[in-house]
Tab-separated table of C-alpha atoms in Angstrom:
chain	number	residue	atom	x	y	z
A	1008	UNK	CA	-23.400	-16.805	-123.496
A	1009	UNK	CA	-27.166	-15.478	-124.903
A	1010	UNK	CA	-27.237	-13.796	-120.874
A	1011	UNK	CA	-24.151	-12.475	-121.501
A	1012	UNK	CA	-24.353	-10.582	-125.058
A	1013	UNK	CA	-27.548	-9.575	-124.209
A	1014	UNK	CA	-26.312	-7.588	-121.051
A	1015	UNK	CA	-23.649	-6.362	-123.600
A	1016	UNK	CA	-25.734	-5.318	-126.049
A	1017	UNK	CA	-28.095	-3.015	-123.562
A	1018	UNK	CA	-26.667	0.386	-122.401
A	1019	UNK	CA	-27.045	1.343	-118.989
A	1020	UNK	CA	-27.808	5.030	-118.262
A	1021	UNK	CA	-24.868	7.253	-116.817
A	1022	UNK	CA	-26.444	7.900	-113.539
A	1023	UNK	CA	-27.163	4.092	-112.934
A	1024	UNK	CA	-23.295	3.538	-113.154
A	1025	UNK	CA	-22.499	5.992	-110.521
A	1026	UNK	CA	-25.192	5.156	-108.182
A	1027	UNK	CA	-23.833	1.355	-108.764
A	1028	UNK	CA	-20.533	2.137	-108.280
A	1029	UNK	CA	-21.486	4.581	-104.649
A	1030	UNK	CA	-23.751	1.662	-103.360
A	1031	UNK	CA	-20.598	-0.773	-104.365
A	1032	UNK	CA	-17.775	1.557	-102.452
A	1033	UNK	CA	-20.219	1.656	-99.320
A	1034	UNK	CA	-21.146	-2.396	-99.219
A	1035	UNK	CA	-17.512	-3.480	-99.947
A	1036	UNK	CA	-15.794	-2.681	-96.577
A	1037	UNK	CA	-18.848	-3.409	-94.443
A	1038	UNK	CA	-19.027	-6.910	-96.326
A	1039	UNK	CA	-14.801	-7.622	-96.280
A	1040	UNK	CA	-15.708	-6.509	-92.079
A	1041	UNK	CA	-18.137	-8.719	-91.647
A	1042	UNK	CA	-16.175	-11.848	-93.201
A	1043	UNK	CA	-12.964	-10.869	-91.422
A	1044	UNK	CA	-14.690	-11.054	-87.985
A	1045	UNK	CA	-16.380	-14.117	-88.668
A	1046	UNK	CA	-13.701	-15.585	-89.573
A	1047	UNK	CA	-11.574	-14.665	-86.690
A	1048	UNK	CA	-14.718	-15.860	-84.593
A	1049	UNK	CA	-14.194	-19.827	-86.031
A	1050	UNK	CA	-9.941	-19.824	-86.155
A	1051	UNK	CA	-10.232	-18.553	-82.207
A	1052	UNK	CA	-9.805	-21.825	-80.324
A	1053	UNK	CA	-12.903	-22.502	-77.696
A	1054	UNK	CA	-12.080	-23.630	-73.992
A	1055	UNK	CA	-13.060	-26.952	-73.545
A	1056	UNK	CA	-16.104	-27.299	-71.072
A	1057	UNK	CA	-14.629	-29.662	-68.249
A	1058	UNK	CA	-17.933	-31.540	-66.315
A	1059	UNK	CA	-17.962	-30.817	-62.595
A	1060	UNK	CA	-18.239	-34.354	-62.037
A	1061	UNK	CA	-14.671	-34.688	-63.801
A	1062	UNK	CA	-13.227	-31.939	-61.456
A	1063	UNK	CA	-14.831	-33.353	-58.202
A	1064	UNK	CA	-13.540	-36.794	-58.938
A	1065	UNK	CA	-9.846	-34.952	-59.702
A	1066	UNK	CA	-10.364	-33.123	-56.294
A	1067	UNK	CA	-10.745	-35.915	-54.206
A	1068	UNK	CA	-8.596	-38.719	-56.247
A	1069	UNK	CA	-5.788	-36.832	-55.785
A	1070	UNK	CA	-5.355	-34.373	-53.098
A	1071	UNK	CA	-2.337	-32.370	-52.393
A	1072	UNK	CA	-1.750	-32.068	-49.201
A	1073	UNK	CA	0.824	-28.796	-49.206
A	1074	UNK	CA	-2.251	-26.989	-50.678
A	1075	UNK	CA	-5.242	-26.499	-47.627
A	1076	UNK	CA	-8.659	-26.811	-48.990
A	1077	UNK	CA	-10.198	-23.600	-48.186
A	1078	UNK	CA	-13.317	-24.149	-49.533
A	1079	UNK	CA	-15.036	-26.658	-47.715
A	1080	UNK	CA	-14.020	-24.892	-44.582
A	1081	UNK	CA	-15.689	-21.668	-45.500
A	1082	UNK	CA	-18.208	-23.768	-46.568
A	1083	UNK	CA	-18.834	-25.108	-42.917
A	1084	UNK	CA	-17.696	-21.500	-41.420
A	1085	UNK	CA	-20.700	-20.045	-42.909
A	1086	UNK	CA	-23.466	-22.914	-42.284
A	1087	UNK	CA	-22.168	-22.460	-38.846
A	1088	UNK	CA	-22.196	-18.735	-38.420
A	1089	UNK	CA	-25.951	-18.679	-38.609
A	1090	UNK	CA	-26.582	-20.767	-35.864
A	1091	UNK	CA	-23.343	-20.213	-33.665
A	1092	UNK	CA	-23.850	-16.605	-33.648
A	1093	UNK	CA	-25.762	-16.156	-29.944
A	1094	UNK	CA	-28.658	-13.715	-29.761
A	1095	UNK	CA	-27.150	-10.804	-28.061
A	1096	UNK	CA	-29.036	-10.254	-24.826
A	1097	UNK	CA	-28.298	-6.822	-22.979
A	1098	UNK	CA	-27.877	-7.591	-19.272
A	1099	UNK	CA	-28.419	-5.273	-16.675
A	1100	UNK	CA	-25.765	-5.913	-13.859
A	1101	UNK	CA	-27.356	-5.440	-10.398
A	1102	UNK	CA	-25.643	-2.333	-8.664
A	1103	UNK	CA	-22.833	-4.223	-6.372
A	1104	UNK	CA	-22.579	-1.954	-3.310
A	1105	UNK	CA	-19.083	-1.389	-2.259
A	1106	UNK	CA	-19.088	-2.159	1.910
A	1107	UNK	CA	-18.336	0.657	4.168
A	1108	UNK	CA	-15.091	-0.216	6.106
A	1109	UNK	CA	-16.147	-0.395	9.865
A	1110	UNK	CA	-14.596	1.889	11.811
A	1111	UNK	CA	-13.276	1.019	14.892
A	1112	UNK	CA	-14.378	2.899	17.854
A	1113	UNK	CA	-11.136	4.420	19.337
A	1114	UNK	CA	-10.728	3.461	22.908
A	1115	UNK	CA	-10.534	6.312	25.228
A	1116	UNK	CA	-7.547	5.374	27.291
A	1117	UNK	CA	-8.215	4.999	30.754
A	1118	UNK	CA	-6.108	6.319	33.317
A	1119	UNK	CA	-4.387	3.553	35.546
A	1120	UNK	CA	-5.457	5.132	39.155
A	1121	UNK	CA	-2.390	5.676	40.968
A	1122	UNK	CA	-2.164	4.377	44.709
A	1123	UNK	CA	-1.597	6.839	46.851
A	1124	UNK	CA	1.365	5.593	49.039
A	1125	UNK	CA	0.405	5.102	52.694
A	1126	UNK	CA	2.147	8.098	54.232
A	1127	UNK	CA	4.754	7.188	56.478
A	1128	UNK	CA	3.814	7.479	60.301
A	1129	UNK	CA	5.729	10.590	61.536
A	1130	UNK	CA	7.935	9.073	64.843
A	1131	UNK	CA	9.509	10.909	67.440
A	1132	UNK	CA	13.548	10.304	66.462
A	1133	UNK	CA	15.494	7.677	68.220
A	1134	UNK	CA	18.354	9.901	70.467
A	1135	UNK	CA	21.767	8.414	71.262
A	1136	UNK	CA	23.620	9.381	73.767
A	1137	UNK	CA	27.764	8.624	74.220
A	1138	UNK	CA	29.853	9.963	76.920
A	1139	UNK	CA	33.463	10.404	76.465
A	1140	UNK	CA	34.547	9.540	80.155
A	1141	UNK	CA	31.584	8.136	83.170
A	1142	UNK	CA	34.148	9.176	85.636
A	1143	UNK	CA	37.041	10.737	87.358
A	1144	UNK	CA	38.583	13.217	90.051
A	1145	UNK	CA	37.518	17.122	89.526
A	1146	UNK	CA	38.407	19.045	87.368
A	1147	UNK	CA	36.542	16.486	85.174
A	1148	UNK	CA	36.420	17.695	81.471
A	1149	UNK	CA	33.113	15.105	79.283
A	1150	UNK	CA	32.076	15.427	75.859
A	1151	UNK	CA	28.688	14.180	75.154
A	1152	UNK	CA	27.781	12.531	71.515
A	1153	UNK	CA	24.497	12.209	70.643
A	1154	UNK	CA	25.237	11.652	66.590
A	1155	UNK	CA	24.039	8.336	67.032
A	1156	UNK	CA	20.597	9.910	67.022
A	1157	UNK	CA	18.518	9.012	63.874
A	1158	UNK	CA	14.689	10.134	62.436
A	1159	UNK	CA	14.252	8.120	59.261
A	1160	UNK	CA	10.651	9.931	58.270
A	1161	UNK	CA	10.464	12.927	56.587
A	1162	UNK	CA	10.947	15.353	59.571
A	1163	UNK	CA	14.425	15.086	60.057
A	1164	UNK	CA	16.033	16.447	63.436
A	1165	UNK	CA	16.779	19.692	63.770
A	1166	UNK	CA	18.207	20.361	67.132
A	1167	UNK	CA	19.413	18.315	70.048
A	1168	UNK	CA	19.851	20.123	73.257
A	1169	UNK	CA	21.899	18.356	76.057
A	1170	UNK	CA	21.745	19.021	79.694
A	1171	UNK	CA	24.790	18.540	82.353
A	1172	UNK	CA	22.694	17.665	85.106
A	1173	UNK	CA	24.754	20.945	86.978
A	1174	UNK	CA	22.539	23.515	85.411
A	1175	UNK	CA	24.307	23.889	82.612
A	1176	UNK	CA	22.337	23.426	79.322
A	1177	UNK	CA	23.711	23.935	75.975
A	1178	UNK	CA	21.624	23.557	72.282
A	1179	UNK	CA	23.419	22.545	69.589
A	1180	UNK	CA	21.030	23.609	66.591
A	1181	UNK	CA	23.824	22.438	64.109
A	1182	UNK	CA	26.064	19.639	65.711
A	1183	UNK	CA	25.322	16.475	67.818
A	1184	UNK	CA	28.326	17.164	70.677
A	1185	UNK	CA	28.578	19.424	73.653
A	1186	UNK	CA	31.718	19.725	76.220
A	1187	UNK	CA	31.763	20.466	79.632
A	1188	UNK	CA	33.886	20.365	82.773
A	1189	UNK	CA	32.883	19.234	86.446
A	1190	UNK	CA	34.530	21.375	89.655
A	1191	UNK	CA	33.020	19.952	92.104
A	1192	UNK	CA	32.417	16.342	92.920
A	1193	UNK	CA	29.226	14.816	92.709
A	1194	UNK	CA	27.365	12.253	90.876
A	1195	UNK	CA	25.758	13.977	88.114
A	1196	UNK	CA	22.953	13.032	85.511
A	1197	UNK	CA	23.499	14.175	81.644
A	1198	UNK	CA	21.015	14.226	78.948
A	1199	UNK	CA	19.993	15.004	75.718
A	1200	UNK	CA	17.166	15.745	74.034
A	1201	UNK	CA	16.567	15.438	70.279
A	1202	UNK	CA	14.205	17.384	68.394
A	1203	UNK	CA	12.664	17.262	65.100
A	1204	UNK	CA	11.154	19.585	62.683
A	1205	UNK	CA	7.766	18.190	64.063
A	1206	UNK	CA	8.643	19.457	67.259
A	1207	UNK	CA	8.932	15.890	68.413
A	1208	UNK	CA	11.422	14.608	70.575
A	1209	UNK	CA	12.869	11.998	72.560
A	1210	UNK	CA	15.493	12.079	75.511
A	1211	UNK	CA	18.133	9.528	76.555
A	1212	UNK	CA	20.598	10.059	79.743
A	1213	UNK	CA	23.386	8.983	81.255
A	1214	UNK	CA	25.312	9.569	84.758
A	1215	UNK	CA	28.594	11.288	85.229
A	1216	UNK	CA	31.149	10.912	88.875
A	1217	UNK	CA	33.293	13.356	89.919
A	1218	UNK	CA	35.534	12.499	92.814
C-alpha cells in the first residue's frame, strides 16, 4: 500500500505517458501473437512415433496376401542389377561371304550323225513276157503283154520295145502291149525288151506257130 501511494503521489511528465502508451500499443499485439501461436503449438496433437521394430514385427505377423510386397522385390531387383547387368562387349562379326552359285556349263548339243542309207544297187528290171495265143492257122492275130515287167529301184522303166520275130518291131514308150498279125506260116520267135531310165535292160522271149 506504501508502493502504491507513493507511485500516486509522484507525477509523471507528459511526454513519459505518451512514449509509455506508443511502446505499450507496439508490444501488445506482438506479445497477444506470440502467446496465440504458442499456444496453438501445445493444443496441436503430435503423431505418435511408432518403433520400426513394432512395424517389422506387424509386417511379417500378419501379412496380407491380396496386397504384393513390392518392396523387398525392388529391394533384390536392385542388388541384382549391379551384378546381372553384363559388360557390353562390341563384337565384330567376321564378313560371311555369300557363295557364288556354280554355273553349269551348258552342253553344246551334239549332233546324232545320221547314217547314210546304203544306196540301193541299181538292177537291170525283171521283163515279163505273156502271149495271148502260142498258135494257130494264118491269118494269126497275138497280143504280147509284158506288164508283168517290174524295176523296184529308183530307175523305174521307161520303155519296153517288143520284137515279132518277122521284122516287125514296135516301142511302146507308154504301154506294156503290142498287137500283131502273122500271114504267113512259120514258127516265129517274139520278144521284148525292157528298158529303164538307166538305160538298163533285160529281154525275155517266147515262140509263136502259124500253120
Amino acid at each position: 500500500m506504501s508502493r502504491l501511494g507513493g507511485l500516486e503521489g509522484t507525477r509523471l511528465p507528459d511526454f513519459s505517458i505518451g512514449a509509455t502508451v506508443l511502446v505499450v500499443a507496439i508490444a501488445l499485439p506482438f506479445f497477444v501473437f506470440t502467446r496465440m501461436e504458442r499456444a496453438h503449438r501445445v493444443a496441436a496433437p503430435r503423431p505418435a512415433a511408432v518403433a520400426p521394430s513394432a512395424q517389422v514385427q506387424a509386417v511379417t505377423a500378419t501379412p496380407d496376401p491380396t496386397v504384393p510386397v513390392l518392396s523387398a522385390p525392388r529391394q533384390a531387383a536392385s542388388k541384382a542389377t549391379p551384378s546381372a547387368r553384363p559388360s557390353a562387349k562390341r563384337v565384330t562379326a567376321p564378313p560371311t561371304s555369300v557363295p557364288t552359285p556354280a554355273v553349269a556349263p551348258t552342253s553344246t548339243p551334239t549332233s546324232t550323225p545320221t547314217s547314210t542309207p546304203t544306196p540301193v544297187p541299181d538292177l537291170a528290171p525283171v521283163g515279163v513276157l505273156t502271149l495271148s495265143v502260142s498258135s494257130g492257122p494264118a491269118p494269126l492275130t497275138v497280143t504280147a503283154d509284158a506288164s508283168g515287167s517290174t524295176d523296184t529301184d529308183q530307175t523305174p522303166i521307161a520303155k519296153v520295145i517288143f520284137n515279132f520275130g518277122d521284122g516287125t518291131i514296135v516301142t511302146a514308150p507308154s504301154g506294156m502291149t503290142a498287137t500283131h498279125t502273122y500271114t504267113n506260116p512259120g514258127t516265129y520267135t517274139v520278144a521284148v525288151a525292157v528298158i529303164d531310165t538307166a538305160h538298163l535292160s533285160s529281154t525275155v522271149s517266147a515262140a509263136v506257130t502259124v500253120t
